[in-house]
Coordinates of C-alpha atoms in Angstrom, one line a residue:
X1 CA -15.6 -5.2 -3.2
X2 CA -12.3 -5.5 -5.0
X3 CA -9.3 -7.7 -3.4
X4 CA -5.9 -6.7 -4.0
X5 CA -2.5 -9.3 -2.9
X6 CA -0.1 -7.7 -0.8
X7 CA 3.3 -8.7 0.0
X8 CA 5.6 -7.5 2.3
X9 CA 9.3 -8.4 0.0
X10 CA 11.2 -6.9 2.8
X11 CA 10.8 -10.5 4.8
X12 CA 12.8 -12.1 2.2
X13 CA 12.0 -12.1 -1.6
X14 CA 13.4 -12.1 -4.7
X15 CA 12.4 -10.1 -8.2
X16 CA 11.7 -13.6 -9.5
X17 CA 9.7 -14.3 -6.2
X18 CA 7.3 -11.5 -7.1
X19 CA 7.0 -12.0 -10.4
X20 CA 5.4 -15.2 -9.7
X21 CA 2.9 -13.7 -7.2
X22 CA 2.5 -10.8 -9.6
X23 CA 1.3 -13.0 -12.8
X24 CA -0.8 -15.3 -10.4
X25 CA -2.6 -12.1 -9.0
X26 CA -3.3 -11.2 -13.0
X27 CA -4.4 -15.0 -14.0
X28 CA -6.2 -15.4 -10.7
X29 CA -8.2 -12.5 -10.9
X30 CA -7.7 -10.4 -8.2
X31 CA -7.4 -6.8 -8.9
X32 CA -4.0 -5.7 -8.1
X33 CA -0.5 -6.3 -7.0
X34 CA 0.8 -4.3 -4.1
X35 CA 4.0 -4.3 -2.1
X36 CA 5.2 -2.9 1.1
X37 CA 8.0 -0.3 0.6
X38 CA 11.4 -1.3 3.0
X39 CA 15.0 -1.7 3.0
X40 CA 15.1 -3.9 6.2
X41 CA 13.7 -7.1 7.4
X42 CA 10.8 -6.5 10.3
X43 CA 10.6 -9.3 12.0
X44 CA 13.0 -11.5 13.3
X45 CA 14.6 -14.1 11.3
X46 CA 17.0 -14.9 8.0
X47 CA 17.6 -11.1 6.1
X48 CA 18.9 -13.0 2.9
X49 CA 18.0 -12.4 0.3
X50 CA 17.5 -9.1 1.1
X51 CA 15.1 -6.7 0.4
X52 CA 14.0 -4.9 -3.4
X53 CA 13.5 -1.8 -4.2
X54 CA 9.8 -1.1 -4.3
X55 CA 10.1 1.4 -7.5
X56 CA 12.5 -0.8 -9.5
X57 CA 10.3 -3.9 -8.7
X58 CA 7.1 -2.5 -9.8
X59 CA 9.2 -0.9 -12.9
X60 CA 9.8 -4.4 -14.1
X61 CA 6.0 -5.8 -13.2
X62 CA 4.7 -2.6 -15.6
X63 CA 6.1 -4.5 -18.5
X64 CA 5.0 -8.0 -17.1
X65 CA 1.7 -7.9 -16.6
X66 CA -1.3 -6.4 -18.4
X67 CA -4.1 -5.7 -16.2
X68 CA -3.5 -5.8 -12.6
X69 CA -3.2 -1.9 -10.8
X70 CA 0.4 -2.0 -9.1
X71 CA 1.4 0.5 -6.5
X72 CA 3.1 0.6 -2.5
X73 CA 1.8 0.2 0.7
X74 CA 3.5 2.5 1.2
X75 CA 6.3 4.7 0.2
X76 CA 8.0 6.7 3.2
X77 CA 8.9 10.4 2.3
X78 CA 11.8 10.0 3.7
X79 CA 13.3 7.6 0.9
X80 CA 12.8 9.9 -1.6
X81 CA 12.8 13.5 -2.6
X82 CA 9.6 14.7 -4.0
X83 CA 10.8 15.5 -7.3
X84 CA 12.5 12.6 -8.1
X85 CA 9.5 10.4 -6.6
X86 CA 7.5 12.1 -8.8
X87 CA 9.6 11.7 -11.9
X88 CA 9.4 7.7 -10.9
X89 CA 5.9 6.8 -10.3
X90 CA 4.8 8.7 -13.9
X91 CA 7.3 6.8 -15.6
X92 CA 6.2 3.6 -13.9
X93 CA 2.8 5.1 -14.8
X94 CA 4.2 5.4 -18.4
X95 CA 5.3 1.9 -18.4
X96 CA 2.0 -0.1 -16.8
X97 CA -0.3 1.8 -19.6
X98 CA -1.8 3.9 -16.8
X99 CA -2.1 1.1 -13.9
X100 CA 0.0 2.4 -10.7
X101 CA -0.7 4.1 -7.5
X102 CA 1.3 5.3 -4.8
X103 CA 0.8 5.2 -1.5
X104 CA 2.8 7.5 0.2
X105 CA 3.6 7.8 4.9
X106 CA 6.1 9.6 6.7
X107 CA 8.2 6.5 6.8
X108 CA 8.6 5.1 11.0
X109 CA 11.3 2.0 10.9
X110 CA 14.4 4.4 11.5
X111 CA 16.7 0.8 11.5
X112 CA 16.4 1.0 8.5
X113 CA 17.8 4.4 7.5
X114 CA 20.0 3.9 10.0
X115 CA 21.3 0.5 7.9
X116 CA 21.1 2.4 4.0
X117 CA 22.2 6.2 5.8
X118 CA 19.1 7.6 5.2
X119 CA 17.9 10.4 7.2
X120 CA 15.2 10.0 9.8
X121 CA 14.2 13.4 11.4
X122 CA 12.0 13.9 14.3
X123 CA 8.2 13.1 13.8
X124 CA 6.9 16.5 13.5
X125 CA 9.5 16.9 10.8
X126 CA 8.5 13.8 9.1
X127 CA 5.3 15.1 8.9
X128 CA 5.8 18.1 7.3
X129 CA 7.7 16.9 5.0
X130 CA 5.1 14.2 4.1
X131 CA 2.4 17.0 3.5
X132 CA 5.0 18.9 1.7
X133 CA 5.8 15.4 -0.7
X134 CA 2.2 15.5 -1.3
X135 CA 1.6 18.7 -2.5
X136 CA 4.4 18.7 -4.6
X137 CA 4.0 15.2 -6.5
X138 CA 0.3 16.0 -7.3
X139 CA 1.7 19.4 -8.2
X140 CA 4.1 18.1 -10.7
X141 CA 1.5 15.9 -12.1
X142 CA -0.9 18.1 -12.8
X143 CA 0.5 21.5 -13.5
X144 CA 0.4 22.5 -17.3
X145 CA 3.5 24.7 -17.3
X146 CA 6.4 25.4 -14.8
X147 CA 5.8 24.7 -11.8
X148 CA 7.5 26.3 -8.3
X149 CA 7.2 26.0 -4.3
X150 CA 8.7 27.3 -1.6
X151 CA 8.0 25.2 1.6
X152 CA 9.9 24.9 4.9
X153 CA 11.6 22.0 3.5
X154 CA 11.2 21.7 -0.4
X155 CA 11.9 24.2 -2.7
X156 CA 11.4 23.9 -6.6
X157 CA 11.9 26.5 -9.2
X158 CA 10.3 26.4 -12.4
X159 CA 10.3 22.7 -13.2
X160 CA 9.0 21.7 -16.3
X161 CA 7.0 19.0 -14.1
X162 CA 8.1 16.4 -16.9
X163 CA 7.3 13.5 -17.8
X164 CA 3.7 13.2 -17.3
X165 CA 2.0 10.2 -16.2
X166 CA -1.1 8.4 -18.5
X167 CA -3.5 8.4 -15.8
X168 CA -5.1 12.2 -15.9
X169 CA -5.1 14.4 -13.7
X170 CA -3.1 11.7 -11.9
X171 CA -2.5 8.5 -10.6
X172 CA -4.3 7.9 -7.2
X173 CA -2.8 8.3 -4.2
X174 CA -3.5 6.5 -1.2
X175 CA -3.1 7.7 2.5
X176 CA -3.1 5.3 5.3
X177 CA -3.0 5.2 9.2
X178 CA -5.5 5.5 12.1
X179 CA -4.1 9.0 13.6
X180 CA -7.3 10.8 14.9
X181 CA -6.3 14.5 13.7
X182 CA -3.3 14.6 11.3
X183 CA -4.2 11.6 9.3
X184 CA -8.1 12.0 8.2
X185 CA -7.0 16.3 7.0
X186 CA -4.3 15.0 5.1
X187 CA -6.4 11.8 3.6
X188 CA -9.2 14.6 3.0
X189 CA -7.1 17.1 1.5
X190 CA -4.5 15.4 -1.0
X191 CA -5.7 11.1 -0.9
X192 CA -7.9 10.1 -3.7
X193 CA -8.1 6.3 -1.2
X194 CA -7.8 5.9 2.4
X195 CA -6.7 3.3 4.2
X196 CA -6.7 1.5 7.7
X197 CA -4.3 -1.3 8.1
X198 CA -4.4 -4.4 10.6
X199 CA -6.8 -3.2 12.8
X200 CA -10.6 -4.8 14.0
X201 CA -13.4 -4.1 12.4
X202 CA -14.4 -1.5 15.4
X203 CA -11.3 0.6 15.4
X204 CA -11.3 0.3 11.3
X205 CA -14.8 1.7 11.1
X206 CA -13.8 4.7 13.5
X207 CA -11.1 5.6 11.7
X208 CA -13.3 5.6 8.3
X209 CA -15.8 7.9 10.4
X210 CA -13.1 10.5 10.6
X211 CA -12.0 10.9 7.6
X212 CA -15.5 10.9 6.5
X213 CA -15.9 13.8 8.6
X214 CA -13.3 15.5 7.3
X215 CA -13.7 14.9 3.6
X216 CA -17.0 16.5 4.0
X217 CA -15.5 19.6 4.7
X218 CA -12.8 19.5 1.8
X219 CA -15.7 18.4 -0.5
X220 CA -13.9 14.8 -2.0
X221 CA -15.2 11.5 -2.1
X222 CA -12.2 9.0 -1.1
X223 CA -12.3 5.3 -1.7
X224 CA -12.2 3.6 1.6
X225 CA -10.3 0.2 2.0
X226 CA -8.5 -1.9 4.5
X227 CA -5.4 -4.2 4.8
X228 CA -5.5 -7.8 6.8
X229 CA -3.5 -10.6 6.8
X230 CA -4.9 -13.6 5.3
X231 CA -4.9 -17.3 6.5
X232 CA -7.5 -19.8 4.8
X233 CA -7.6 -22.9 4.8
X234 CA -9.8 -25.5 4.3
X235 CA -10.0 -27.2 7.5
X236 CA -8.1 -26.6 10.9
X237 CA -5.1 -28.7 9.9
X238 CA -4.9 -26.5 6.7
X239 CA -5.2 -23.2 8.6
X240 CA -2.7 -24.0 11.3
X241 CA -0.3 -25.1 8.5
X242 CA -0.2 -21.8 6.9
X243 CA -0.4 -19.7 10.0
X244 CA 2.7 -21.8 11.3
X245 CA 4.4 -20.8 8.1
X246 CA 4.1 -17.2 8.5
X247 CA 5.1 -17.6 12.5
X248 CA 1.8 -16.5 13.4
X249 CA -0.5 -18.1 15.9
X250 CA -3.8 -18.8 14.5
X251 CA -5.8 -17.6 17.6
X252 CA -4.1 -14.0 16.9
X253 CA -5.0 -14.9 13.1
X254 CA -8.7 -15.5 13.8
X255 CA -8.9 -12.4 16.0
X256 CA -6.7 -9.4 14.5
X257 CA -7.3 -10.8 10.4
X258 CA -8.7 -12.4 7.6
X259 CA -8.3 -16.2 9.0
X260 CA -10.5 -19.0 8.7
X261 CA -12.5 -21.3 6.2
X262 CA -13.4 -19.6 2.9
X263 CA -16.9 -19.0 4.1
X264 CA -15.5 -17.4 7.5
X265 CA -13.2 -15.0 5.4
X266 CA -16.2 -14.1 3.2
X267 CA -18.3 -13.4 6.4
X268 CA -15.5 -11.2 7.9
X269 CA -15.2 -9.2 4.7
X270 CA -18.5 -9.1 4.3
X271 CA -18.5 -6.9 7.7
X272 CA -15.6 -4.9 6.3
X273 CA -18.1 -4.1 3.5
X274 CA -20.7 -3.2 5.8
X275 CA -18.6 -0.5 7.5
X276 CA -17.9 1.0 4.0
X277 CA -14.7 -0.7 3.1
X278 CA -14.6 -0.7 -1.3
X279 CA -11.2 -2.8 -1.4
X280 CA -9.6 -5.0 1.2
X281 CA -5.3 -5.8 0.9
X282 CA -4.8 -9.5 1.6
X283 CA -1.5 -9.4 3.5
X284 CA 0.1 -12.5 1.6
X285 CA 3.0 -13.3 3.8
X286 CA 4.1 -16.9 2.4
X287 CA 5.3 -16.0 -0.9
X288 CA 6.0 -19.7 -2.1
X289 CA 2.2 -20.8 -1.2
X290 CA 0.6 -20.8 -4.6
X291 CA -2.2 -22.7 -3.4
X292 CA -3.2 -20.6 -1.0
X293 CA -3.9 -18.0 -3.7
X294 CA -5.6 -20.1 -6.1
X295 CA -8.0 -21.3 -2.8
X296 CA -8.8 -17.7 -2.2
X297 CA -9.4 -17.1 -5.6
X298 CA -11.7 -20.0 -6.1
X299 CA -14.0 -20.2 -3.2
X300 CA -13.6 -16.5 -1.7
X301 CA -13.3 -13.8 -4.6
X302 CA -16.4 -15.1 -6.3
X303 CA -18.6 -14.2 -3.1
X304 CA -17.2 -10.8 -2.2

């Protein structure tokens, strides 16, 4: 199992911030970087500094790191057109040596494009456009000469689908959510990884039942994988410090994530294994906690 450090910059993080967490994901060993894609704080509290852009962030990790795989959990459609998201992540692609991903929803916080003007239409919209963002971004990637669509809401006409990105055919794109019918045909049809975030083991093996199902019948193999927020600690006093820090109660830590000693963690992602899960996301939501990483690193990584 691989385990990747996800953040959530939205909360309240600088460029520098992430940096630090970036190179200490690379040193540490863990196998990539990933971070949430927002323009507004979630939960309640302090919005300075304000929130980075996901794309420009991981733009300037490409050249600062070496080895770690970067990408967004995830990118909503509605932030960007198709084209120009494209154009982004192969450049990004470009600039990483072949080491990004994108993870790509139909975007749900509408205070936010409320905040930045962004349009937020109606749910069945958002989901059309969403399919129609996926088609055309692994279009553009992969087409060897113009390339044209005509969709209910995208039309392109003979684009020279430039620049290309390193990875070939293309980067991977990950599809996430627990929707019973819409999800697991659009993970089966365009997602190279699927994945369930914050949810129990139970509801987390359901969900990778159905899109099991349904990549059967669209013949592709996805990598499975799950996202939990992460509390260890070495003893109790330990583990309610950091789950204090994040505002969290460590009873809905214990129960709903990856919280406890480093042999608890490793038994709980041992059972994410179990139900098929390849790579888990540690939620990382104490950015300023070094030693939290360097504990998972040293007494969980090495078991998993």
């Amino acid at each position: 199992m691989k385990l990747r450090i996800f953040t959530e910059p939205q909360e309240g993080a600088t460029y520098d911030d992430l940096l630090a967490v970036a190179q200490a994901t690379e040193r540490l060993g863990f196998d990539a970087f990933f971070r949430s894609d927002h323009y507004l704080r979630i939960t309640a509290g302090d919005p300075g500094p304000g929130s980075t852009d996901a794309w420009t962030m991981l733009a300037g990790l490409a050249r600062e790191t070496s080895r770690i795989r970067l990408g967004t959990l995830v990118t909503p459609a509605t932030f960007r057109l198709p084209g120009p998201l494209a154009i982004t992540v192969a450049q990004v692609d470009q600039m990483s040596g072949g080491r990004v991903e994108l993870g790509l929803g139909t975007g749900w916080y509408d205070r936010e494009h409320a905040a930045y003007g962004i349009p937020f239409p109606p749910g069945k919209e958002r989901f059309g456009r969403f399919e129609e963002q996926l088609e055309i971004v692994r279009g553009l990637w992969t087409s060897d000469g113009p390339y044209s669509f005509e969709g209910a809401y995208y039309r392109l006409v003979d684009s020279p689908a430039l620049p290309k990105p390193v990875q070939r055919p293309s980067p991977p794109i990950i599809i996430g959510g627990v929707g019973a019918k819409r999800t697991p045909r659009l993970a089966a049809t365009y997602a190279d990884e699927y994945n369930v975030p914050f949810h129990t083991p139970e509801e987390t093996g359901a969900a990778f039942d159905r899109v099991r199902r349904a990549a059967e019948e669209t013949g592709r193999a996805l990598v499975l994988s799950a996202a939990q927020t992460v509390c260890v600690g070495r003893d109790q006093a330990e583990l309610e410090r950091r789950a204090a820090a994040i505002g969290t109660s460590l009873a809905d830590l214990r129960r709903s994530g990856l919280a406890g000693t480093p042999a608890e963690v490793v038994d709980k992602l041992g059972r994410l294994g179990e139900l098929g899960a390849e790579r888990v996301y540690l939620q990382v939501m104490d950015l300023s906690d070094a030693d939290h990483l360097e504990l998972i690193a040293a007494e969980v990584l090495p078991h998993v």
